[in-house]
Coordinates of C-alpha atoms in Angstrom, one line a residue:
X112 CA -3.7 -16.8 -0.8
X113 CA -5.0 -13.1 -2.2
X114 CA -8.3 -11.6 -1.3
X115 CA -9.4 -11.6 -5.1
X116 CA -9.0 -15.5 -4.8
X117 CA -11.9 -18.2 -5.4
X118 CA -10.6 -20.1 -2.2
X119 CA -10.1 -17.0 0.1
X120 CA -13.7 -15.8 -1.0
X121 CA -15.6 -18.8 -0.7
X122 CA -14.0 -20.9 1.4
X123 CA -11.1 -19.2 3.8
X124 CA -13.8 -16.3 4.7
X125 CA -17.1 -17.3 5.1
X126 CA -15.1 -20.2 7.2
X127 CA -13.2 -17.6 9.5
X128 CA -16.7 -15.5 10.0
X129 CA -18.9 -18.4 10.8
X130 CA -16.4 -19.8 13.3
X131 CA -15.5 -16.5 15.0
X132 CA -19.7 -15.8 15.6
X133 CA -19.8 -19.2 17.3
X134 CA -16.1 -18.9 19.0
X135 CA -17.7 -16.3 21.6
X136 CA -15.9 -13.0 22.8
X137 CA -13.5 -15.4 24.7
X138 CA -12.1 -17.4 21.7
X139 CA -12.1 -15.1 19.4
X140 CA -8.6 -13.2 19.7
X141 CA -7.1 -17.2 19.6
X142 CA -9.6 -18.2 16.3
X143 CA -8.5 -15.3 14.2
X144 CA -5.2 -15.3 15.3
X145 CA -4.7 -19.1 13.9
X146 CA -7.2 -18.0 10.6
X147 CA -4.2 -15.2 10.2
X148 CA -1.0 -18.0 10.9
X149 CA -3.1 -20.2 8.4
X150 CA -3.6 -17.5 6.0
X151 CA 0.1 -16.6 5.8
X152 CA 1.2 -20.4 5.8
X153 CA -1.0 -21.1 3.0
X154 CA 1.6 -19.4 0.7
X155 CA 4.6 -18.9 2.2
X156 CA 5.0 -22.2 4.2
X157 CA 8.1 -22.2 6.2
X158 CA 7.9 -18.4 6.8
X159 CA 5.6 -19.0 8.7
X160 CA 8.3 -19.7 11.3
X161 CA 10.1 -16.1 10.5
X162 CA 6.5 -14.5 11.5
X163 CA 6.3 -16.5 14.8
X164 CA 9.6 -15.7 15.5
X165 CA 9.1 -11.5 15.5
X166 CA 5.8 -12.3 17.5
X167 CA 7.6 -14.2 20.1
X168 CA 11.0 -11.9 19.8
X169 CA 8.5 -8.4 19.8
X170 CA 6.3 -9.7 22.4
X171 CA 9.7 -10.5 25.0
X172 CA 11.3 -7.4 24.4
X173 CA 8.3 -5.0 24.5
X174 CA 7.7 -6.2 27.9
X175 CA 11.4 -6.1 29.1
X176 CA 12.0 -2.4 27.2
X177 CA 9.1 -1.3 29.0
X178 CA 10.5 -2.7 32.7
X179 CA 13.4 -0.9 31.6
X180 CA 12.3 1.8 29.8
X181 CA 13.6 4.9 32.3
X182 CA 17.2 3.0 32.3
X183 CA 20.4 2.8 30.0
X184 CA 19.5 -0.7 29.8
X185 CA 16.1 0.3 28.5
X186 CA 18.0 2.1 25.5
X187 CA 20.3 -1.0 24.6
X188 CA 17.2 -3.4 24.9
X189 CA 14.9 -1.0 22.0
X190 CA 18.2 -0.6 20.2
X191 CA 18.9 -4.2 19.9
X192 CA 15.1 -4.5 18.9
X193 CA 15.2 -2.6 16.0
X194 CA 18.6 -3.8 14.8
X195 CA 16.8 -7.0 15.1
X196 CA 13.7 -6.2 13.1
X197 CA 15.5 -4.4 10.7
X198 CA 18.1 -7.5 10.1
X199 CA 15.5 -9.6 9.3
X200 CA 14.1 -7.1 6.5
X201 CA 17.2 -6.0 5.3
X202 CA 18.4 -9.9 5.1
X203 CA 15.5 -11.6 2.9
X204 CA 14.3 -8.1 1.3
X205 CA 17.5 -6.5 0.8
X206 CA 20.4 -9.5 0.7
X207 CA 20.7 -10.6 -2.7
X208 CA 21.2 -6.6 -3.6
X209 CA 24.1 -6.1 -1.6
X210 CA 25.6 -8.8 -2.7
X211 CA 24.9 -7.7 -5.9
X212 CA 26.6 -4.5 -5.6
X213 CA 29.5 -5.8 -3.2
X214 CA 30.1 -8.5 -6.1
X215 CA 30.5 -5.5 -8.7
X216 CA 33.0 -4.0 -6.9
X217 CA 34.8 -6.5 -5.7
X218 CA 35.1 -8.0 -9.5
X219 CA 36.2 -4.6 -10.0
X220 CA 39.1 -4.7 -7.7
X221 CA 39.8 -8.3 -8.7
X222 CA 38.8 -9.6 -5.2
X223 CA 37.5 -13.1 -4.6
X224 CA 33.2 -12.8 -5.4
X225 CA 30.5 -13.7 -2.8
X226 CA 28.4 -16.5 -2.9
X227 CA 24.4 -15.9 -1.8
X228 CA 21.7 -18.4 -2.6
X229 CA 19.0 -16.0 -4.0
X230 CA 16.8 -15.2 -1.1
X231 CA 12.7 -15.6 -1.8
X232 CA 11.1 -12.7 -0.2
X233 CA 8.3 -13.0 2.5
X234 CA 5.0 -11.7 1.4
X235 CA 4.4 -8.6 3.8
X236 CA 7.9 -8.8 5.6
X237 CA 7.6 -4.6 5.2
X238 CA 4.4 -4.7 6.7
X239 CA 4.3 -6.5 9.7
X240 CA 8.1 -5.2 10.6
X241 CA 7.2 -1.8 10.3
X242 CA 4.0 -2.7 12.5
X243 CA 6.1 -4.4 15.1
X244 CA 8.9 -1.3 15.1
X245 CA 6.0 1.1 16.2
X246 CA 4.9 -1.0 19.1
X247 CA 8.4 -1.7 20.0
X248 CA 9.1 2.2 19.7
X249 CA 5.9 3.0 21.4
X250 CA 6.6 1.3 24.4
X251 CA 9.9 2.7 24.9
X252 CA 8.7 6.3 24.5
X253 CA 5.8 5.8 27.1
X254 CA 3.1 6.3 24.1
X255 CA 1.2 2.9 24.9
X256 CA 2.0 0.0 27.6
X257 CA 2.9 -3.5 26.6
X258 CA 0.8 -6.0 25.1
X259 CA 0.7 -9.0 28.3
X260 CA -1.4 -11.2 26.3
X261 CA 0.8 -13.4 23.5
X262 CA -2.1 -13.9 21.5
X263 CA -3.5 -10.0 21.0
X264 CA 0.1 -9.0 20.7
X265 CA 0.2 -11.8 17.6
X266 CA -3.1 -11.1 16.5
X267 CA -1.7 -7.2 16.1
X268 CA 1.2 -8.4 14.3
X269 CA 0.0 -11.3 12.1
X270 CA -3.8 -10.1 11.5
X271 CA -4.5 -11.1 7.9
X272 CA -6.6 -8.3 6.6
X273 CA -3.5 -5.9 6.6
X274 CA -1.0 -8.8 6.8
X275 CA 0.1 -8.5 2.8
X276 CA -0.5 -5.1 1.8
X277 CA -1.2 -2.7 4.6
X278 CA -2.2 -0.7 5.7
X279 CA 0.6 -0.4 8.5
X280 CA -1.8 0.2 11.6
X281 CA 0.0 1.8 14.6
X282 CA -0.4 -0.4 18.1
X283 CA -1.9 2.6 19.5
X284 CA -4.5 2.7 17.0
X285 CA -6.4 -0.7 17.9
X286 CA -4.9 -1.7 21.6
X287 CA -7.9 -1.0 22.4
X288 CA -9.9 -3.1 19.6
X289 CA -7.7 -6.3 20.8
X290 CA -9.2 -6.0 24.1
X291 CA -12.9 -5.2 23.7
X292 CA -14.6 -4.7 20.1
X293 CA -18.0 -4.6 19.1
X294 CA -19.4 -6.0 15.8
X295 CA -23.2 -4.3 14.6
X296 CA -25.0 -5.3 11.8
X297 CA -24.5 -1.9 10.8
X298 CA -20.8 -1.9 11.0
X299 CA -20.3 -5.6 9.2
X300 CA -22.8 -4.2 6.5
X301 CA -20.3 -1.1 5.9
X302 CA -17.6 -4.1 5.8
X303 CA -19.0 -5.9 2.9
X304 CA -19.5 -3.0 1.1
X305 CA -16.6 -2.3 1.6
X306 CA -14.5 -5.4 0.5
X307 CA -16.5 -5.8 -2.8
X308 CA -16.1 -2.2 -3.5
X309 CA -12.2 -2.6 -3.3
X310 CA -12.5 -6.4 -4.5
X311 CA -14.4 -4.8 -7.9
X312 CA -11.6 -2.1 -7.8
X313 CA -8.7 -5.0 -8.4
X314 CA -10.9 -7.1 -10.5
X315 CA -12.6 -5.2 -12.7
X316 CA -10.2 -1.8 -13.4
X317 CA -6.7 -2.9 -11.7
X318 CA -6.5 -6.6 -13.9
X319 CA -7.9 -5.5 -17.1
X320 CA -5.2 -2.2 -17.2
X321 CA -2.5 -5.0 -16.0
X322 CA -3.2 -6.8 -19.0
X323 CA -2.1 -4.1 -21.5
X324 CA 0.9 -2.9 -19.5
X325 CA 2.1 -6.1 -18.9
X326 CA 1.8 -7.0 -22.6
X327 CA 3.4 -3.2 -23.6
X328 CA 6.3 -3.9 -21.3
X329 CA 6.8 -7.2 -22.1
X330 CA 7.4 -5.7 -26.3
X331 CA 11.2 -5.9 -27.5
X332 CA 12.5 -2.2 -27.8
X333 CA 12.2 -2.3 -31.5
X334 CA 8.3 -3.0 -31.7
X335 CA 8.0 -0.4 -29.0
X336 CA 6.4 3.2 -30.7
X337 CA 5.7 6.2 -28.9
X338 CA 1.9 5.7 -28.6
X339 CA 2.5 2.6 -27.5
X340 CA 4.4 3.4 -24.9
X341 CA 2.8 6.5 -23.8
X342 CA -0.3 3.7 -23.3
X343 CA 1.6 1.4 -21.5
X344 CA 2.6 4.0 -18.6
X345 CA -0.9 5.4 -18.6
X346 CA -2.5 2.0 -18.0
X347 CA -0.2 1.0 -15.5
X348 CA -0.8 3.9 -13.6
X349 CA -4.2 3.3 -13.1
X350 CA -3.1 -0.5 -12.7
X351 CA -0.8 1.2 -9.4
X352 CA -3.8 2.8 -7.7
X353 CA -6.8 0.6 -8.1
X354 CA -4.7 -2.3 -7.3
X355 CA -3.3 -1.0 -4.2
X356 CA -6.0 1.1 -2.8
X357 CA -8.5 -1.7 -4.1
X358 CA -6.7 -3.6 -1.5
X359 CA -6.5 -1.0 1.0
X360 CA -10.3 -0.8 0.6
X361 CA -10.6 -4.8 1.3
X362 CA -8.3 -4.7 4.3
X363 CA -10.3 -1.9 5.6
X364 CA -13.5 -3.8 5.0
X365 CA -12.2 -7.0 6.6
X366 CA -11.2 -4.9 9.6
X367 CA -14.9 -3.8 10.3
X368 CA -16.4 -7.1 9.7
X369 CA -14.3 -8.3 12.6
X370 CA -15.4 -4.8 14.6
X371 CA -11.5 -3.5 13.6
X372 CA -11.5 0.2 12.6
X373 CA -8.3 0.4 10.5
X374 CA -7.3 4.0 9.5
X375 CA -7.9 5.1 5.8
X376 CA -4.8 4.2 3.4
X377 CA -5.7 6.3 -0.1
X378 CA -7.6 10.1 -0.3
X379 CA -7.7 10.4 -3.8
X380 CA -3.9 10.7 -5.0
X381 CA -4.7 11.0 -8.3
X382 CA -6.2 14.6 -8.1
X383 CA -3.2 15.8 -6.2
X384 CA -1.1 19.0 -7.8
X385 CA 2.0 18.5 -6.4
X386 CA 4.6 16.2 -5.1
X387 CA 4.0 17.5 -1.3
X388 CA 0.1 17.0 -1.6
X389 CA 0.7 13.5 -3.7
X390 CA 2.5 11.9 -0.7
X391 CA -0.2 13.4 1.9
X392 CA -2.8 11.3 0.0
X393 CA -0.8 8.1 -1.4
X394 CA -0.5 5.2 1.2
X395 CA -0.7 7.3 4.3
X396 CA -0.4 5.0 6.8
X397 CA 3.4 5.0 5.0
X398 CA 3.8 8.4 4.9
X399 CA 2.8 8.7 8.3
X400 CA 5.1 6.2 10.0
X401 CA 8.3 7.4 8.1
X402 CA 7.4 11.0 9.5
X403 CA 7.4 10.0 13.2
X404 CA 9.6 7.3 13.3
X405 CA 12.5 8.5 10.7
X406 CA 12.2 12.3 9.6
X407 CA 11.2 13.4 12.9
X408 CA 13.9 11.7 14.9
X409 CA 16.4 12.7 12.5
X410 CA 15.2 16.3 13.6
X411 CA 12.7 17.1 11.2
X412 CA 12.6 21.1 10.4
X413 CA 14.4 21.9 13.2
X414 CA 17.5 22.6 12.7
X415 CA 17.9 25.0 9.4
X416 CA 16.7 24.7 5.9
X417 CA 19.9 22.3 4.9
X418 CA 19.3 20.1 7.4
X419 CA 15.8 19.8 6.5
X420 CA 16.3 19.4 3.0
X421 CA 19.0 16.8 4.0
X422 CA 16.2 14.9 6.0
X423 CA 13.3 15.1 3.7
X424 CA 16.5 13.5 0.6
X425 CA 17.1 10.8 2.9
X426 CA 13.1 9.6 3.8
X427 CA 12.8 9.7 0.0
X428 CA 15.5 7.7 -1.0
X429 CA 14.4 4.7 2.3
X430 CA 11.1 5.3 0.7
X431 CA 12.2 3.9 -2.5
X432 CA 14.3 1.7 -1.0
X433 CA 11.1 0.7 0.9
X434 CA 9.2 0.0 -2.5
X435 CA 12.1 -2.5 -3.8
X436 CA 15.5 -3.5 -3.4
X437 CA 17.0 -2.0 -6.9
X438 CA 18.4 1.3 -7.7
X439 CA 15.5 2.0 -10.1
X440 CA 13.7 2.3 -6.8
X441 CA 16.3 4.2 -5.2
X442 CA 16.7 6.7 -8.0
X443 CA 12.5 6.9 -8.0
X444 CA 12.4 7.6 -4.5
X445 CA 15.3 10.2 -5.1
X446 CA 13.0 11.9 -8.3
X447 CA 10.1 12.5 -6.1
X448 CA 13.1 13.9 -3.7
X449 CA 14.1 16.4 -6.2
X450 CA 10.4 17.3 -7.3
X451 CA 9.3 17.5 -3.7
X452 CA 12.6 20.1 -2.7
X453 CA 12.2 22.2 -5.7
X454 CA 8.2 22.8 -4.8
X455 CA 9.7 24.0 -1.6
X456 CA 11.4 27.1 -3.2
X457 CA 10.7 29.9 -5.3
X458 CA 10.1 27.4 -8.6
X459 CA 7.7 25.8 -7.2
X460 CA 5.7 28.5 -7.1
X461 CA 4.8 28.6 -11.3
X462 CA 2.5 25.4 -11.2
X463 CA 0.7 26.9 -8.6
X464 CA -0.4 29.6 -11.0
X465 CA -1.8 27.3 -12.9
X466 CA -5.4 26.4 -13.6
X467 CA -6.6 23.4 -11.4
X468 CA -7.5 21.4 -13.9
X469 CA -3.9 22.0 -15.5
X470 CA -2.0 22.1 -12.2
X471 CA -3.5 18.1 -12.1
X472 CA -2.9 17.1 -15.8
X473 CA 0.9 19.1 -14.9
X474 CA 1.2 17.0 -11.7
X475 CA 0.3 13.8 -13.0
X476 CA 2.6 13.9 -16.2
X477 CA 5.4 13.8 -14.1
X478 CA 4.3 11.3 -11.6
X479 CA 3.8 8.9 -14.9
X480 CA 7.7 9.6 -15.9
X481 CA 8.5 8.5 -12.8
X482 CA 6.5 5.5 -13.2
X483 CA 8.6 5.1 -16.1
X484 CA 11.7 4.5 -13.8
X485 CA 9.1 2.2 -10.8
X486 CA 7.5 -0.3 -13.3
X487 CA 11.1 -1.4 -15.8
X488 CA 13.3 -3.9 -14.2
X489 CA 16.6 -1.9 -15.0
X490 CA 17.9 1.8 -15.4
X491 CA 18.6 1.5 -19.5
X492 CA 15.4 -0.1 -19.8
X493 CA 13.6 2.9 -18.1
X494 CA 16.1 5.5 -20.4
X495 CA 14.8 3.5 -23.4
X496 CA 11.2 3.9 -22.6
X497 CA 11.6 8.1 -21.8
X498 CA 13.2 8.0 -25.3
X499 CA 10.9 6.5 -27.3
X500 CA 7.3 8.2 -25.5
X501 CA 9.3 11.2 -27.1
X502 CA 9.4 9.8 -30.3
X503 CA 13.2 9.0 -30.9
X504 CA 13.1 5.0 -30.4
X505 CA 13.2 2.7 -32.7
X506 CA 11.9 4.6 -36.4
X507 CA 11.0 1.4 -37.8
X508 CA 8.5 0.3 -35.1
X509 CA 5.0 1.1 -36.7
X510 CA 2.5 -0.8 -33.9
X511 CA -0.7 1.1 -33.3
X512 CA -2.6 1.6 -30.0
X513 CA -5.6 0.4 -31.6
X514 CA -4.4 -3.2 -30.8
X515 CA -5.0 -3.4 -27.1
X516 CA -8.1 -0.9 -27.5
X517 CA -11.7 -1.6 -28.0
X518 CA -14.9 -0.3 -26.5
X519 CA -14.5 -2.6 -23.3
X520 CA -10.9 -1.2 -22.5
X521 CA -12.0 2.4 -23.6
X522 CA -14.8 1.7 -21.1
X523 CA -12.7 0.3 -17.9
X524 CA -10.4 3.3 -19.2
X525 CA -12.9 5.8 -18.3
X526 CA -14.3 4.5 -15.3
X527 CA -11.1 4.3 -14.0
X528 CA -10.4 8.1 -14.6
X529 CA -13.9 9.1 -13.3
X530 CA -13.4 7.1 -10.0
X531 CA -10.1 8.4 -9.6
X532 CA -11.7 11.7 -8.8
X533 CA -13.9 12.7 -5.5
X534 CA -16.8 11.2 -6.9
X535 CA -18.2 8.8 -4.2
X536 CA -18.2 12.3 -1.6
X537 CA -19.5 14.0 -4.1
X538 CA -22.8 12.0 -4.2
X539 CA -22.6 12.1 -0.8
X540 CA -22.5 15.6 0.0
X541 CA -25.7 15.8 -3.0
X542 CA -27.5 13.5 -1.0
X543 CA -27.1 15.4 2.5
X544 CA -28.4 18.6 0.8
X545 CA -31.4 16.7 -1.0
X546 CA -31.8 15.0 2.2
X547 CA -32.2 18.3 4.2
X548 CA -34.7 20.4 1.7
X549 CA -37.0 17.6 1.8
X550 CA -40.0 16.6 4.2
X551 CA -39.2 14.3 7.1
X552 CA -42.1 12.0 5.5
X553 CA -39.8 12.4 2.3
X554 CA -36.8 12.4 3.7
X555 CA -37.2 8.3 4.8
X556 CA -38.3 7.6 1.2
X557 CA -35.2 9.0 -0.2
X558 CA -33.2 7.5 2.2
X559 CA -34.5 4.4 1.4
X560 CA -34.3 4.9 -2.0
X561 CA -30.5 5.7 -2.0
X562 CA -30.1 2.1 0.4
X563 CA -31.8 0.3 -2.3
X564 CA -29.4 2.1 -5.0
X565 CA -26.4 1.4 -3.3
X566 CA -27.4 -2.3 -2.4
X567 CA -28.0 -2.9 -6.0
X568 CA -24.8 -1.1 -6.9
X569 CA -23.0 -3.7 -4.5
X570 CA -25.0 -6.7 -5.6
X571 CA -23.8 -5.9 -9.7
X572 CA -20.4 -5.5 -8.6
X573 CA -20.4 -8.7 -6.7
X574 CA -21.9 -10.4 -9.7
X575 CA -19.2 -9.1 -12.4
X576 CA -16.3 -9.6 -10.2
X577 CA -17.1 -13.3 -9.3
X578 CA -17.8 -14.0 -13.0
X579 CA -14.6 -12.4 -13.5
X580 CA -12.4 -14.7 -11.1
X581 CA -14.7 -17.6 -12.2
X582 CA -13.4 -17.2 -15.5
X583 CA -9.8 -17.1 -14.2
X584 CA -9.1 -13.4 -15.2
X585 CA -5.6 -12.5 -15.0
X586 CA -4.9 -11.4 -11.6
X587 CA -1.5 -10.0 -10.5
X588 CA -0.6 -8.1 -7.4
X589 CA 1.7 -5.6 -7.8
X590 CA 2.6 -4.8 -4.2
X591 CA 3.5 -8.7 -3.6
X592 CA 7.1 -7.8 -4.4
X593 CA 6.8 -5.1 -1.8

């Protein structure tokens, strides 16, 4: 089940909020904590028992690392967690590929071949893991106490509006929440706006740029042409952001109509002029967790410029790692490696020079060719593609653009661009200065006004989306394989 979903939005939802307003403050840990087992069970089944099993396994040894804790028992027991949690990722995300590879050179060394069943990946396996590592790493560094209650500590785990795409929320971030949260009218009004702002995101700009990727990328190499291709990257990029932080955005909106106040995922990526600033804005809750609980313990900057340069290689490559079990995704993770180091020395000081305008448009080619290596299934397929954006492919292929474009794609096109910049601060920084050069008497009006506009605003997107989905408009979800 996906949020942009006919059965999530008019039946799964509006079930969950009814029955957690009548549940009472009591029940309601336990209600959405079997709407979240149900949610996940709906499409992966017999996973369910894998996430039951890291709830029960996290919620044992948190308490027993934190009895511990001050001991060299304390130190085996978090060890032993994490190799735990990590097995179970680096099994169903990550076994097929080393077989893979082991099989290659085994067969050749002329040794006897492996034989693995292919593996089905859990939907949000990264997720939740990476959510239970920080609690389980919390607790042993004294940052937050364990969770006594089976059901918040499940609830933290298993809670579907992050459950299958993030963001990663920290323990420390909502221990708190688990325990005592309020819900006001005000907050679950900033929810729904929310959601259907991030819902219209996926529908409306991330599906319609999926359609012409997927169709571009799907071409055989000889009907591929530069234009083409140069299309096919650019849509796809757009595809990348609105349908991840479109999620991001429903998640967060979720969160507050249940009185959860999730951390924001996205700032704005796409106006980013360099690697370093990219990956400050791009799925921070990410970024952040592989800071504190990889590059910092590996020693950060400590230790010498070679060791740091050392560190920040090896978060890259996990990163892309991370993002899929292939070497086009380790190779990716190692190109915004090698961008990312050389911005740190004396060369990456000539972009800086640059207009801002240019420094973006200079920023943002290069984050496409690396795109280029993300989105293809295999390494020749991704050297194919760089070859013919730059016009030596295939000579004979003559396909024009102007088959996937007309005024409604130009039109999503656009929007997508435009809302890829600051815009929504924008108008609200214009409205605070309006706001204070007006009369108090005024100043209500106005306020009002903007209310109404932004009501209307979320009513239109509600109505287009839901005639969207009602049509069954094709709806992928990139980060599913994530």
């Amino acid at each position: 089940m996906v949020f942009s979903s006919i059965t999530f939005l008019f039946y799964f939802l509006p079930g969950v909020l009814v029955l957690y307003w009548l549940a009472g403050k009591k029940w309601r840990n336990l209600l959405l904590l079997l709407a979240s087992l149900l949610f996940y069970a709906w499409g992966e089944g017999i996973y369910l028992l894998l996430m039951l099993f890291s709830i029960s396994m996290n919620y044992i040894l948190g308490r027993a690392i934190h009895a511990y804790r001050s001991t060299s028992l304390g130190w085996a027991l978090v060890t032993f967690a994490i190799l735990l949690n990590l097995g179970l990722l680096g099994y169903y995300k990550y076994g097929n590929f080393v077989t893979e590879n082991i099989n290659y050179l085994f067969e050749l060394l002329h040794l006897p071949l492996f034989n693995l069943e292919p593996i089905r990946l859990p939907i949000g396996i990264s997720f939740f893991t990476f959510q239970a590592l920080s609690y389980i790493i919390d607790v042993y560094r004294g940052k937050t106490e364990p969770q006594k209650n089976f059901i918040n500590l499940g609830l933290y785990i298993a809670l579907f509006p992050q459950l299958i795409a993030g963001p990663i929320v920290r323990y420390n971030d909502i221990a708190k929440q688990l325990v005592e949260r309020r819900v006001t009218a005000e907050g679950f009004a900033s929810g729904v706006q929310r959601f259907f702002f991030g819902l219209s995101k996926k529908v409306l700009i991330a599906n319609p740029m999926a359609i012409i990727a997927d169709q571009i990328f799907a071409l055989p190499v000889h009907e591929l042409s530069a234009p083409v291709a140069w299309l096919g990257i650019f849509c796809f990029t757009i595809q990348l952001y609105y349908d991840f932080s479109g999620y991001s955005d429903m998640a967060i909106g979720l969160g507050r109509m249940f009185g959860f106040h999730f951390l924001e995922n996205f700032n704005y990526p796409y106006i980013s002029r360099s690697f370093g600033e990219f990956w400050r804005r791009w799925h921070i809750s990410l970024g952040t967790w592989i800071r504190d609980y990889i590059y910092l313990p590996l020693g950060g900057s400590k230790f010498g410029e070679m060791r740091t340069q050392f560190n920040l290689f090896t978060i890259f490559f996990l990163c892309g790692l991370w993002h899929g079990a292939s070497w086009n995704m380790a190779i990716w993770g190692i190109y915004n490696a090698g961008f990312f180091l050389i911005e740190r020395t004396r060369f990456g000081a000539f972009p800086k020079k640059l207009w801002f305008p240019l420094q973006v448009i200079h920023f943002m080619l290069l984050f496409m060719f690396g795109m280029v290596i993300f989105c293809n299934a295999t390494l020749s397929d991704a050297m194919y593609y760089f070859i013919t954006m730059f016009g030596m492919g295939d000579a004979g292929s003559t396909q024009s653009v102007s088959i996937y474009l007309n005024s409604k794609v130009l039109f999503e096109i656009s929007v997508g661009v435009i809302l890829a910049m600051p815009v929504y601060p924008a108008l609200g920084e214009l409205r605070r200065k309006i706001s204070e050069r007006l009369s108090e008497t005024r100043q209500f009006a106005f306020s009002l006004s903007v209310q109404v506009t932004q009501l209307s605003v979320t009513l239109c997107l509600v109505y287009f989306t839901c005639i969207s989905l009602a049509s069954g408009v094709y709806n992928p979800f990139i980060y599913y394989r994530f």
